[in-house]
Amino acid sequence: MNAFSRRGACPALSAPMQTGDGLLVRLNPVDGGFTAKLLIALAESALRHGNGIMEVTARGSLQIRGLTAQSAPLLAAEVDALGIAVRTGVPVETGPLAGIDPREIADPRPLAERIRAAIEEAGLTQRLGPKVSVVVDGGGQLTLDAVTADVRLLAVRSSAGIRWLVSVAGDGQSARLLVVAEGDAARDVTVAALRMIAEKGRDAHARGLSERQLVSLAGWLSLTGSREARPSGRTEGGASRKPIGLFPLAGHAVALGIALPYGSMPAQNMIALAKSALSLGTTEIRLAPGRALLFLGQPPHANQSLQDIAAALGFVTSPTDPRTRIAACPGTPACASGRIATRDLAETIAAENADILDFTLHISGCAKGCAHPGPAPLTIVGGENGAGLVVNATARALPAGYRPGYDAARGISRIAAMISGARFQGETAAACLTRLGPVAIAEAYRQE
Ligand code: SF4
């Protein structure tokens, strides 16, 4: 394990990625989750070999940070010895409640399995870059709308039965719809799209496909006679929720979602929570997109106790917790590239200005913007001049104003005060910010 992956690649167990706080590995168990005992053993391994920070990403992968060139292979060996099979190859992701959600339109797992097999058969695994992915979303309580993918399939009901919307390049909102098809045809058009991406090289993504290619993919099924009319109503299973709180399953069973603040937790806290879950009867802990864990199998009366224990350990147990509105990367001191203490700032802002956080606030240790690559209404970004404030753009944009890094939370308090004074009745803070505009916002941020 001498060659560490470059930034932006996928840091699998066999190819950890260099970050500011050492090497990082990401793992996705084939089963989508662990028994409580396995999670405890894994967290102990993270403590032994890493710096004790564990993360669940926005896509629902588990990350272990702070490994060294010597310790990373030891961790990989221990994961192997624990019998945790991890996913390799092109990620074909399904939701965390796939197959057990009574509200899902279709169980996406069989189709996902067929797509994985077809990708292998077509010899595409080695030809596609590590970040090319497919999502197969069966709908239901926890959809994959927020997860971006190169190809996405979404189950819908039509008069002819279950069909799949196949779209490319984006999340549930932004992806471009190509076709509506039954399972095998949806699989075939998925593989056709991946083949086009592979032909462009290992750095290519679906967003790089030409208009002509997209049109040909959309028309391809009509040539085979498999194309369907688009059914109305995209998400019959209901609007997707954050993976936090209670989710009814079949019978009286319930899944309990608990999130990691900013996606990160000390391994000791993960161990403490998993031990409590074990004693309360949890049989499985699944990783969920949205930086969360889903606890399954415990009797319904145990959920409140588990939530109380999680809250006391610092986990997020309510979907309205203001920390869920803040995207914050590790920043200093965890990441060598960081220029500001992102997590400390986030805690202060969540405690002091929860009432205005009806939008995403991004706090980024540097301009790379790892925690939230897209634009956000407000971004605090660390740089040479301190904590810059970017309005309606990504962390890479030129800040409209600066404050010293240690003092950035006060700048947000100044903006909060301006919003409180200017807000119309019923107006959201986000709408108020848009109305006030970047110049006034930056001025408030800089105010003493
Ligand atoms: S954005 Fe944050 S995690 Fe990413 S490199 Fe910069 S400081 Fe490190």
PDB file of N, CA and C in Angstrom, residues 26 29 49 244 247-248 279 330 378 395 398 401 420:
ATOM      1  N   ARG A  26     -12.408   5.071   3.391  1.00  0.00           N
ATOM      2  CA  ARG A  26     -13.875   5.093   3.300  1.00  0.00           C
ATOM      3  C   ARG A  26     -14.326   3.670   3.041  1.00  0.00           C
ATOM      4  N   PRO A  29     -20.057  -1.139   3.597  1.00  0.00           N
ATOM      5  CA  PRO A  29     -20.303  -2.574   3.740  1.00  0.00           C
ATOM      6  C   PRO A  29     -21.308  -3.071   2.709  1.00  0.00           C
ATOM      7  N   HIS A  49      -5.857   2.535  15.366  1.00  0.00           N
ATOM      8  CA  HIS A  49      -5.009   2.803  14.198  1.00  0.00           C
ATOM      9  C   HIS A  49      -5.151   4.211  13.620  1.00  0.00           C
ATOM     10  N   ILE A 244     -33.487  11.308  10.263  1.00  0.00           N
ATOM     11  CA  ILE A 244     -33.397  11.507  11.704  1.00  0.00           C
ATOM     12  C   ILE A 244     -34.797  11.364  12.288  1.00  0.00           C
ATOM     13  N   PHE A 247     -38.994   5.958  11.761  1.00  0.00           N
ATOM     14  CA  PHE A 247     -39.511   5.578  10.441  1.00  0.00           C
ATOM     15  C   PHE A 247     -40.239   4.242  10.583  1.00  0.00           C
ATOM     16  N   PRO A 248     -41.588   4.252  10.434  1.00  0.00           N
ATOM     17  CA  PRO A 248     -42.324   3.000  10.598  1.00  0.00           C
ATOM     18  C   PRO A 248     -41.983   1.988   9.507  1.00  0.00           C
ATOM     19  N   SER A 279     -27.485  -3.227  24.103  1.00  0.00           N
ATOM     20  CA  SER A 279     -28.193  -3.624  25.327  1.00  0.00           C
ATOM     21  C   SER A 279     -29.695  -3.362  25.217  1.00  0.00           C
ATOM     22  N   PRO A 330     -13.847  19.359   8.510  1.00  0.00           N
ATOM     23  CA  PRO A 330     -13.081  19.247   9.769  1.00  0.00           C
ATOM     24  C   PRO A 330     -12.312  20.532  10.110  1.00  0.00           C
ATOM     25  N   LEU A 378     -25.020  31.298   2.366  1.00  0.00           N
ATOM     26  CA  LEU A 378     -23.890  31.930   3.050  1.00  0.00           C
ATOM     27  C   LEU A 378     -22.787  30.893   3.253  1.00  0.00           C
ATOM     28  N   ALA A 395     -17.477  27.912  -1.916  1.00  0.00           N
ATOM     29  CA  ALA A 395     -16.332  28.346  -1.101  1.00  0.00           C
ATOM     30  C   ALA A 395     -15.190  28.863  -1.968  1.00  0.00           C
ATOM     31  N   LEU A 398     -14.933  34.605  -4.569  1.00  0.00           N
ATOM     32  CA  LEU A 398     -14.267  35.700  -3.858  1.00  0.00           C
ATOM     33  C   LEU A 398     -15.169  36.173  -2.717  1.00  0.00           C
ATOM     34  N   GLY A 401     -16.598  39.927   2.223  1.00  0.00           N
ATOM     35  CA  GLY A 401     -16.109  40.611   3.418  1.00  0.00           C
ATOM     36  C   GLY A 401     -15.328  39.638   4.284  1.00  0.00           C
ATOM     37  N   SER A 420     -33.383  39.777  11.708  1.00  0.00           N
ATOM     38  CA  SER A 420     -34.481  39.946  12.677  1.00  0.00           C
ATOM     39  C   SER A 420     -35.147  41.309  12.521  1.00  0.00           C
TER      40      SER A 420
END
